Coordinates of C-alpha atoms and ligand atoms in Angstrom, one line a residue:
M7 CA -18.0 -34.7 59.7
A8 CA -18.7 -36.8 62.8
E9 CA -16.5 -39.6 63.9
S10 CA -18.7 -42.6 64.7
K11 CA -17.8 -45.2 67.3
K12 CA -17.5 -47.7 64.5
T13 CA -14.1 -48.7 63.2
A14 CA -13.2 -50.9 60.2
K15 CA -10.5 -53.5 60.5
L16 CA -8.2 -54.5 57.7
E17 CA -5.8 -57.3 57.8
L18 CA -2.7 -57.4 55.6
D19 CA 0.2 -59.8 55.8
G20 CA -1.0 -60.8 59.3
K21 CA -1.0 -57.2 60.5
S22 CA -4.4 -55.8 61.6
V23 CA -5.1 -52.1 61.1
S24 CA -8.0 -50.2 62.7
L25 CA -9.5 -47.5 60.5
P26 CA -11.8 -44.7 61.7
V27 CA -15.3 -44.5 60.2
H28 CA -16.9 -41.1 59.6
T29 CA -20.7 -40.5 59.5
G30 CA -22.3 -37.8 57.3
T31 CA -25.6 -36.1 57.9
I32 CA -27.2 -38.7 55.6
G33 CA -25.7 -41.3 53.3
P34 CA -23.3 -44.2 53.7
D35 CA -20.5 -44.3 56.3
V36 CA -17.0 -43.5 55.1
I37 CA -14.0 -45.5 56.0
D38 CA -11.0 -43.1 56.5
I39 CA -8.0 -44.7 54.9
G40 CA -5.8 -41.6 55.3
A41 CA -3.3 -43.5 57.5
L42 CA -3.4 -46.7 55.5
Y43 CA -0.2 -46.2 53.6
K44 CA 1.7 -45.1 56.7
E45 CA 0.5 -48.2 58.6
T46 CA 0.7 -50.9 55.9
K47 CA 2.7 -49.5 52.9
A48 CA -0.3 -50.4 50.7
F49 CA -2.6 -48.2 48.6
T50 CA -6.3 -48.8 47.9
F51 CA -7.4 -49.3 44.2
D52 CA -10.7 -47.8 42.9
P53 CA -10.1 -46.4 39.4
G54 CA -13.7 -45.4 38.6
F55 CA -14.1 -44.0 42.1
T56 CA -17.1 -46.3 42.6
S57 CA -16.4 -46.7 46.4
T58 CA -14.3 -43.7 47.1
A59 CA -15.4 -40.4 48.6
S60 CA -12.9 -37.9 47.2
C61 CA -13.8 -35.1 49.6
E62 CA -16.1 -33.9 52.4
S63 CA -18.9 -31.6 51.1
K64 CA -22.0 -29.7 52.4
I65 CA -23.4 -28.8 49.0
T66 CA -25.3 -31.6 47.2
Y67 CA -26.6 -34.9 48.3
I68 CA -27.8 -37.8 46.0
D69 CA -29.5 -40.9 47.1
G70 CA -29.4 -43.0 44.0
D71 CA -31.5 -45.9 45.2
E72 CA -34.4 -43.6 46.3
G73 CA -34.0 -41.1 43.4
V74 CA -33.3 -38.1 45.7
L75 CA -31.3 -35.0 44.9
L76 CA -30.9 -32.2 47.4
Y77 CA -29.1 -28.9 47.1
R78 CA -28.0 -27.8 50.6
G79 CA -30.8 -30.1 51.9
Y80 CA -33.6 -28.7 49.7
P81 CA -35.2 -31.2 47.3
I82 CA -34.6 -30.5 43.6
E83 CA -38.4 -30.7 42.9
Q84 CA -39.1 -27.9 45.3
L85 CA -36.3 -25.7 44.0
A86 CA -37.3 -26.2 40.4
E87 CA -41.1 -25.7 41.0
E88 CA -41.0 -22.9 43.6
G89 CA -37.6 -21.3 43.4
D90 CA -35.6 -20.1 40.5
F91 CA -32.0 -20.2 39.2
I92 CA -30.8 -16.9 40.9
E93 CA -32.0 -18.2 44.2
T94 CA -30.4 -21.6 43.5
C95 CA -27.1 -19.9 42.8
Y96 CA -27.2 -18.0 46.1
L97 CA -28.1 -21.2 47.9
L98 CA -25.3 -23.3 46.4
L99 CA -22.7 -20.5 46.9
Y100 CA -23.6 -19.3 50.4
G101 CA -25.4 -22.4 51.9
E102 CA -28.8 -20.8 52.7
L103 CA -31.8 -19.5 50.7
P104 CA -31.5 -15.7 50.4
T105 CA -33.8 -13.3 52.3
P106 CA -35.6 -10.8 50.1
A107 CA -32.9 -8.2 50.7
Q108 CA -30.1 -10.7 50.0
R109 CA -31.7 -11.8 46.9
K110 CA -32.2 -8.3 45.6
K111 CA -28.6 -7.4 46.2
F112 CA -27.3 -10.7 44.7
E113 CA -29.4 -10.3 41.6
Q114 CA -28.2 -6.8 41.1
T115 CA -24.6 -7.9 41.6
I116 CA -25.0 -10.7 39.0
T117 CA -26.7 -8.2 36.6
Y118 CA -23.9 -5.7 37.1
H119 CA -21.3 -8.2 35.8
T120 CA -23.1 -9.5 32.7
M121 CA -21.1 -7.6 30.1
V122 CA -17.7 -9.0 29.1
H123 CA -14.6 -6.9 28.3
E124 CA -15.0 -5.5 24.8
Q125 CA -11.7 -6.9 23.8
M126 CA -13.1 -10.4 24.3
A127 CA -15.2 -9.9 21.1
L128 CA -11.8 -9.8 19.2
L129 CA -10.8 -13.0 20.9
F130 CA -13.9 -14.7 19.4
R131 CA -13.0 -13.4 16.0
G132 CA -9.8 -15.5 16.1
F133 CA -11.8 -18.7 15.9
R134 CA -13.0 -20.4 12.8
R135 CA -16.8 -19.9 12.4
D136 CA -17.3 -23.7 12.2
A137 CA -15.5 -24.3 15.6
H138 CA -17.5 -26.3 18.0
P139 CA -19.0 -23.8 20.6
M140 CA -17.6 -26.0 23.4
A141 CA -14.1 -25.5 22.0
V142 CA -14.7 -21.8 22.1
M143 CA -16.1 -22.0 25.6
V144 CA -13.0 -23.8 27.0
A145 CA -10.7 -21.1 25.5
V146 CA -12.8 -18.0 26.3
V147 CA -13.6 -19.0 29.9
G148 CA -10.0 -19.8 30.5
A149 CA -9.1 -16.4 29.0
L150 CA -11.2 -14.6 31.6
S151 CA -8.1 -14.8 33.8
A152 CA -6.3 -12.6 31.3
F153 CA -9.0 -9.9 31.5
Y154 CA -9.9 -9.8 35.2
H155 CA -6.6 -9.6 37.1
D156 CA -8.3 -8.2 40.1
S157 CA -10.0 -11.5 41.0
V158 CA -7.4 -14.2 40.6
D159 CA -5.7 -14.0 44.0
I160 CA -7.4 -17.0 45.6
S161 CA -6.1 -16.3 49.1
D162 CA -8.3 -13.2 49.2
P163 CA -12.0 -14.1 50.1
R164 CA -13.3 -11.0 48.4
Q165 CA -11.5 -11.7 45.2
R166 CA -12.8 -15.3 45.3
E167 CA -16.3 -13.9 45.6
I168 CA -15.9 -11.4 42.8
A169 CA -14.6 -14.2 40.5
S170 CA -17.6 -16.4 41.4
H171 CA -20.1 -13.6 40.7
R172 CA -18.3 -12.8 37.4
M173 CA -18.5 -16.3 36.2
I174 CA -22.2 -16.8 37.1
A175 CA -22.9 -13.5 35.4
K176 CA -20.7 -13.7 32.3
L177 CA -21.2 -17.4 31.3
P178 CA -24.6 -16.7 29.6
T179 CA -23.0 -13.8 27.7
I180 CA -20.1 -15.9 26.6
A181 CA -22.3 -18.9 25.7
A182 CA -24.6 -16.7 23.6
M183 CA -21.6 -15.1 21.9
A184 CA -20.2 -18.6 21.1
Y185 CA -23.6 -19.4 19.5
K186 CA -23.9 -16.1 17.6
Y187 CA -20.4 -16.4 16.3
H188 CA -21.0 -20.0 15.2
I189 CA -24.1 -19.0 13.1
G190 CA -22.6 -15.8 11.8
Q191 CA -24.9 -13.3 13.5
P192 CA -23.8 -10.2 15.4
F193 CA -23.3 -10.4 19.1
V194 CA -26.3 -9.2 21.2
Y195 CA -25.4 -7.3 24.4
P196 CA -27.0 -8.3 27.7
K197 CA -30.1 -6.4 28.8
N198 CA -30.0 -6.0 32.5
D199 CA -33.7 -5.5 33.1
L200 CA -34.4 -9.0 32.0
S201 CA -34.3 -12.1 34.3
Y202 CA -31.2 -14.3 34.0
A203 CA -32.8 -16.9 31.7
A204 CA -34.8 -14.4 29.7
N205 CA -31.6 -12.3 29.1
F206 CA -29.8 -15.4 27.9
L207 CA -32.6 -16.2 25.4
Q208 CA -32.6 -12.7 24.1
M209 CA -28.8 -12.8 23.7
C210 CA -29.1 -16.0 21.7
F211 CA -32.2 -15.3 19.6
A212 CA -32.5 -11.5 19.2
V213 CA -31.2 -9.8 16.0
P214 CA -30.5 -6.1 15.7
C215 CA -33.0 -5.6 12.8
E216 CA -36.1 -6.9 14.7
E217 CA -37.9 -6.4 18.0
Y218 CA -37.5 -9.6 20.1
K219 CA -39.9 -10.4 22.9
V220 CA -38.9 -13.2 25.3
N221 CA -41.6 -15.8 25.7
P222 CA -42.2 -16.1 29.5
V223 CA -43.0 -19.8 29.3
L224 CA -39.8 -20.5 27.5
A225 CA -37.8 -18.3 29.9
R226 CA -39.3 -20.2 32.8
A227 CA -38.4 -23.5 31.1
M228 CA -34.9 -22.3 30.5
D229 CA -34.6 -21.2 34.1
R230 CA -35.8 -24.6 35.3
I231 CA -33.3 -26.4 33.1
F232 CA -30.6 -24.3 34.7
V233 CA -31.8 -25.2 38.2
L234 CA -31.8 -28.9 37.3
H235 CA -28.2 -28.8 36.0
A236 CA -26.8 -26.5 38.7
D237 CA -24.9 -29.1 40.7
H238 CA -24.6 -32.9 40.9
E239 CA -22.1 -33.7 43.6
Q240 CA -18.6 -35.1 42.8
N241 CA -19.2 -36.0 39.1
A242 CA -16.3 -36.0 36.6
S243 CA -16.3 -32.3 35.7
T244 CA -16.7 -31.2 39.3
S245 CA -13.9 -33.5 40.4
T246 CA -11.8 -32.0 37.6
V247 CA -12.5 -28.5 38.9
R248 CA -11.6 -29.5 42.5
L249 CA -8.4 -31.2 41.4
A250 CA -7.3 -28.3 39.1
G251 CA -8.1 -25.9 41.9
S252 CA -6.2 -27.9 44.6
S253 CA -3.0 -26.8 43.0
G254 CA -3.9 -23.1 43.6
A255 CA -4.8 -22.5 39.9
N256 CA -7.0 -19.4 39.3
P257 CA -10.7 -20.0 39.3
F258 CA -11.3 -19.1 35.7
A259 CA -8.7 -21.7 34.6
C260 CA -10.4 -24.3 36.9
I261 CA -13.8 -23.7 35.4
S262 CA -12.3 -24.0 31.9
A263 CA -10.9 -27.4 33.0
G264 CA -14.4 -28.4 34.1
I265 CA -15.9 -27.4 30.8
A266 CA -13.3 -29.5 28.9
C267 CA -14.3 -32.5 31.0
L268 CA -18.0 -31.9 30.6
W269 CA -17.6 -31.9 26.8
G270 CA -17.0 -35.7 26.7
P271 CA -19.9 -37.8 25.4
A272 CA -20.0 -40.0 28.6
H273 CA -20.8 -36.8 30.6
G274 CA -22.4 -33.8 29.0
G275 CA -22.9 -35.2 25.6
A276 CA -25.7 -37.7 26.4
N277 CA -28.6 -35.4 25.7
E278 CA -27.4 -35.0 22.1
A279 CA -27.1 -38.8 21.8
A280 CA -30.6 -39.2 23.2
L281 CA -32.1 -36.8 20.7
K282 CA -30.3 -38.5 17.8
M283 CA -31.6 -41.9 19.0
L284 CA -35.2 -40.5 19.1
A285 CA -34.8 -39.1 15.6
E286 CA -33.5 -42.4 14.3
I287 CA -36.4 -44.3 15.8
G288 CA -38.6 -41.8 14.1
R289 CA -42.0 -43.3 14.8
P290 CA -43.6 -45.2 17.8
E291 CA -44.1 -48.3 15.5
N292 CA -40.3 -48.7 15.3
I293 CA -39.8 -49.0 19.0
P294 CA -40.1 -52.8 19.4
E295 CA -37.3 -53.3 16.8
F296 CA -35.1 -50.8 18.6
I297 CA -35.7 -52.3 22.0
T298 CA -34.7 -55.7 20.6
K299 CA -31.5 -54.2 19.4
V300 CA -30.8 -52.6 22.8
K301 CA -31.3 -56.0 24.5
D302 CA -29.0 -57.8 22.1
K303 CA -25.6 -57.9 23.8
N304 CA -23.8 -58.0 20.5
S305 CA -25.4 -54.8 19.1
N306 CA -23.6 -52.3 21.3
V307 CA -26.8 -50.2 21.1
R308 CA -27.9 -48.5 24.3
L309 CA -31.1 -46.7 25.2
M310 CA -29.7 -43.2 25.5
G311 CA -31.0 -41.1 28.3
F312 CA -31.6 -44.2 30.4
G313 CA -29.5 -45.6 33.3
H314 CA -27.2 -43.8 35.6
R315 CA -24.1 -44.7 37.6
V316 CA -25.7 -43.3 40.8
Y317 CA -29.5 -43.3 40.3
K318 CA -30.9 -46.8 40.4
N319 CA -34.4 -45.3 40.4
Y320 CA -36.1 -42.5 38.5
D321 CA -33.7 -39.6 38.2
P322 CA -35.8 -36.9 40.0
R323 CA -34.6 -34.4 37.3
A324 CA -36.1 -36.5 34.5
K325 CA -39.6 -36.1 36.0
I326 CA -39.3 -32.3 36.0
M327 CA -37.9 -32.4 32.5
Q328 CA -40.8 -34.4 31.3
K329 CA -43.3 -31.9 32.7
T330 CA -41.2 -29.0 31.3
A331 CA -41.3 -30.7 27.9
H332 CA -45.1 -30.6 27.9
E333 CA -45.2 -27.0 28.9
V334 CA -42.8 -26.0 26.2
F335 CA -44.5 -28.0 23.5
E336 CA -47.9 -26.8 24.4
Q337 CA -46.7 -23.2 24.4
L338 CA -45.1 -23.6 21.0
G339 CA -48.3 -25.4 19.7
I340 CA -46.4 -28.6 18.8
D341 CA -47.8 -31.0 21.3
Q342 CA -48.1 -33.5 18.5
D343 CA -44.3 -33.5 18.0
P344 CA -43.3 -37.0 16.7
L345 CA -40.2 -37.1 18.8
L346 CA -42.1 -36.4 22.0
Q347 CA -44.5 -39.2 21.1
V348 CA -41.6 -41.5 20.5
A349 CA -40.0 -40.5 23.8
H350 CA -43.3 -41.2 25.7
E351 CA -43.8 -44.6 24.2
L352 CA -40.2 -45.6 24.5
E353 CA -40.3 -44.7 28.2
R354 CA -43.5 -46.7 28.7
V355 CA -42.2 -49.7 26.9
A356 CA -38.8 -49.7 28.7
L357 CA -40.3 -49.2 32.1
S358 CA -42.5 -52.3 31.7
D359 CA -39.7 -54.5 30.2
D360 CA -37.9 -56.9 32.5
Y361 CA -34.5 -56.1 30.9
F362 CA -34.7 -52.5 32.2
I363 CA -36.6 -53.3 35.4
S364 CA -34.1 -56.0 36.6
R365 CA -31.1 -53.7 35.9
K366 CA -32.8 -50.7 37.5
L367 CA -32.6 -48.6 34.4
Y368 CA -34.8 -45.5 34.5
P369 CA -34.9 -42.3 32.5
N370 CA -32.2 -39.8 33.4
V371 CA -32.1 -36.0 33.0
D372 CA -30.9 -36.3 29.4
F373 CA -33.9 -38.3 28.1
Y374 CA -36.1 -35.2 27.7
S375 CA -33.7 -32.3 27.8
G376 CA -32.6 -32.6 24.1
I377 CA -36.1 -32.5 22.7
I378 CA -36.9 -29.5 24.8
L379 CA -33.8 -27.5 23.8
R380 CA -34.4 -28.4 20.1
A381 CA -38.0 -27.2 20.3
M382 CA -36.7 -23.9 21.9
G383 CA -34.5 -23.4 18.9
F384 CA -31.1 -24.5 20.0
P385 CA -28.9 -26.5 17.7
V386 CA -27.5 -29.8 19.0
S387 CA -24.0 -28.3 19.3
M388 CA -25.3 -25.8 22.0
F389 CA -26.7 -28.5 24.3
T390 CA -23.5 -29.1 26.3
V391 CA -22.8 -25.4 26.3
L392 CA -26.1 -24.8 28.1
F393 CA -25.2 -27.6 30.6
A394 CA -21.8 -25.9 31.2
L395 CA -23.5 -22.5 31.8
A396 CA -25.8 -24.0 34.4
R397 CA -23.2 -26.1 36.1
T398 CA -20.8 -23.2 36.5
V399 CA -22.4 -22.2 39.8
G400 CA -22.0 -25.8 41.1
W401 CA -18.4 -25.9 40.0
I402 CA -17.6 -22.6 41.6
S403 CA -19.4 -23.5 44.8
Q404 CA -17.4 -26.7 45.1
W405 CA -14.2 -24.9 44.3
K406 CA -14.9 -22.3 46.9
E407 CA -15.7 -25.0 49.5
M408 CA -12.4 -26.7 48.8
I409 CA -10.3 -23.6 48.9
E410 CA -11.9 -22.6 52.2
E411 CA -11.1 -26.0 53.9
P412 CA -8.6 -25.3 56.7
N413 CA -6.4 -28.3 55.8
Q414 CA -6.7 -28.0 52.0
R415 CA -3.9 -29.8 50.2
I416 CA -3.1 -30.5 46.6
G417 CA -5.0 -33.6 45.2
R418 CA -2.5 -36.3 44.4
P419 CA -3.9 -39.8 43.7
R420 CA -1.5 -42.7 43.7
Q421 CA -1.4 -45.7 41.3
L422 CA -0.9 -49.4 40.8
Y423 CA 2.2 -49.5 38.7
T424 CA 2.3 -52.3 36.1
G425 CA 5.0 -51.0 33.8
P426 CA 8.6 -52.4 33.5
A427 CA 10.6 -52.6 36.7
R428 CA 14.0 -50.7 36.8
R429 CA 16.2 -51.4 33.8
E430 CA 19.4 -49.9 32.4
Y431 CA 19.6 -47.5 29.5
V432 CA 20.6 -49.2 26.2
D433 CA 22.9 -47.3 23.9
M434 CA 21.3 -46.7 20.4
S435 CA 24.1 -48.8 18.7
K436 CA 23.0 -51.8 20.7
R437 CA 19.3 -51.6 20.0
G438 CA 17.2 -53.5 17.4
Ligands
CMC23 N1 -29.3 -49.2 27.7 C1 -29.2 -50.5 27.7 N2 -28.6 -51.2 28.7 C2 -28.0 -50.5 29.6 C3 -28.1 -49.1 29.7 C4 -28.8 -48.4 28.6 N3 -28.8 -47.1 28.6 N4 -27.4 -48.6 30.7 C5 -26.9 -49.7 31.4 N5 -27.3 -50.8 30.7 C6 -27.1 -52.2 31.1 C7 -25.6 -52.7 30.8 O1 -25.5 -53.3 29.5 C8 -25.3 -53.6 31.9 O2 -26.0 -54.8 31.6 P1 -25.4 -56.2 32.0 O3 -25.4 -56.3 33.5 O4 -26.3 -57.3 31.4 O5 -24.0 -56.3 31.4 C9 -26.1 -53.0 33.1 O6 -27.2 -52.2 32.5 C10 -25.2 -52.1 34.0 O7 -24.6 -51.1 33.1 P2 -23.2 -50.4 33.4 O8 -22.7 -49.9 32.1 O9 -22.3 -51.3 34.2 O10 -23.7 -49.2 34.3 P3 -22.8 -47.9 34.6 O11 -23.3 -47.4 35.9 O12 -21.4 -48.1 34.4 O13 -23.4 -46.9 33.4 C11 -24.3 -45.1 32.2 C12 -24.1 -45.8 33.6 C13 -25.1 -43.8 32.5 C14 -23.0 -44.8 31.6 C15 -25.2 -46.1 31.4 O14 -26.4 -46.3 32.0 C16 -25.4 -45.5 30.0 O15 -24.6 -45.8 29.1 N6 -26.6 -44.9 29.8 C17 -26.8 -44.3 28.5 C18 -26.1 -42.9 28.4 C19 -26.7 -41.9 29.2 O16 -27.9 -41.7 29.1 N7 -25.9 -41.1 29.9 C20 -26.3 -40.0 30.7 C21 -26.1 -40.2 32.1 S1 -26.9 -38.9 33.1 C22 -25.9 -37.5 33.0 C23 -25.5 -36.9 34.2 O17 -26.0 -37.1 35.3 O18 -24.5 -36.1 34.2

């Protein structure tokens, strides 16, 4: 972080305070209010964090106006087209793309950790079969700390690294187990000669009584979906992981907290809502009526998969998703899928409508992801699980970055208190 020559001046009760301004590599300047309370006895107020940088980070950069997403400086389009998820994990975790030797070693390390402790299978059996897979994920990922005691000392860099590798490696196994348990099929063990994404597909879709061959086009699509979801700066779940981790909690518990946050419909659940919306519209002819409802302020209907708090331009991930959708549908021989046709037409209509243009509402990553995952055979309840699997590397990289900060302190936001002022306890006999 560079300190610029600029300062910000703030006046309160006739007293003027000068605040330092920091400049990042790219992106807006940041006014440092660290000394504000000491100087003025006032806090700042920004409940949705719309103007607040909660930390300094070198991992992911988003320019919402231009529709840019960079992991460690590399554009998401290049990573998704030319790289793969294993490479992206290495990049997020260590800051640089791996050399061939580093990649080979990292891939082997991840592969070496894919199995989970056999006792974990019994843990799964304690859940009802109809439990939502995300509920199971929150519990089982948190429970990793009960199984891997040798990687919970966060003051030891090697233990932090092992915990990171374990989570990247075991999340696909746990996610597939949550799915298999949900549908009543036997767990399928990982196969370490398969790629990360192909292995995940076989753990989800293979059954012991049949030979299962992973479709390489679907494995590539899965891998790309993982790359697109790997990190997204300081969103709600990532901020949750950082805050939980700031107290010194073990990494498995922190990632479990992130999964819990991601489960909410305003965060990880939007692709499910987008798919439901496309199914409800059903046919391109019904789009004008739907758009009229979206534009009616009293209807409370939103065009799901459109709009974003940060992107005021085309979400770069949405473009890659759209391309991936075509590849998957073509491979599966269903390029005439009615939902894909509805999605295309809906996008075309919305992008030429002044309501959406004037509000800078563009497709986001969730507009196409639901239809791709459905076509690949995943039920809706697994969509957020897949998101959690892919985002784990982002969470763990952000957690690691925070823990390794020299002046790391517990996160402790303040508040604007609007409850009762001090009052005296009233004896029960004198109440009511
Ligand atoms: N459909 C119709 N109108 C919309 C939509 C939409 N999807 N999104 C925003 N608007 C309108 C909104 O009604 C408001 O209009 P007005 O100024 O006339 O009152 C204006 O646009 C600004 O909306 P906002 O709610 O203040 O914007 P926000 O930044 O708080 O909301 C959002 C961002 C993503 C919650 C919102 O765009 C939305 O609800 N989108 C649909 C859900 C969705 O697709 N979510 C996934 C987000 S991407 C996931 C990720 O990156 O992790």
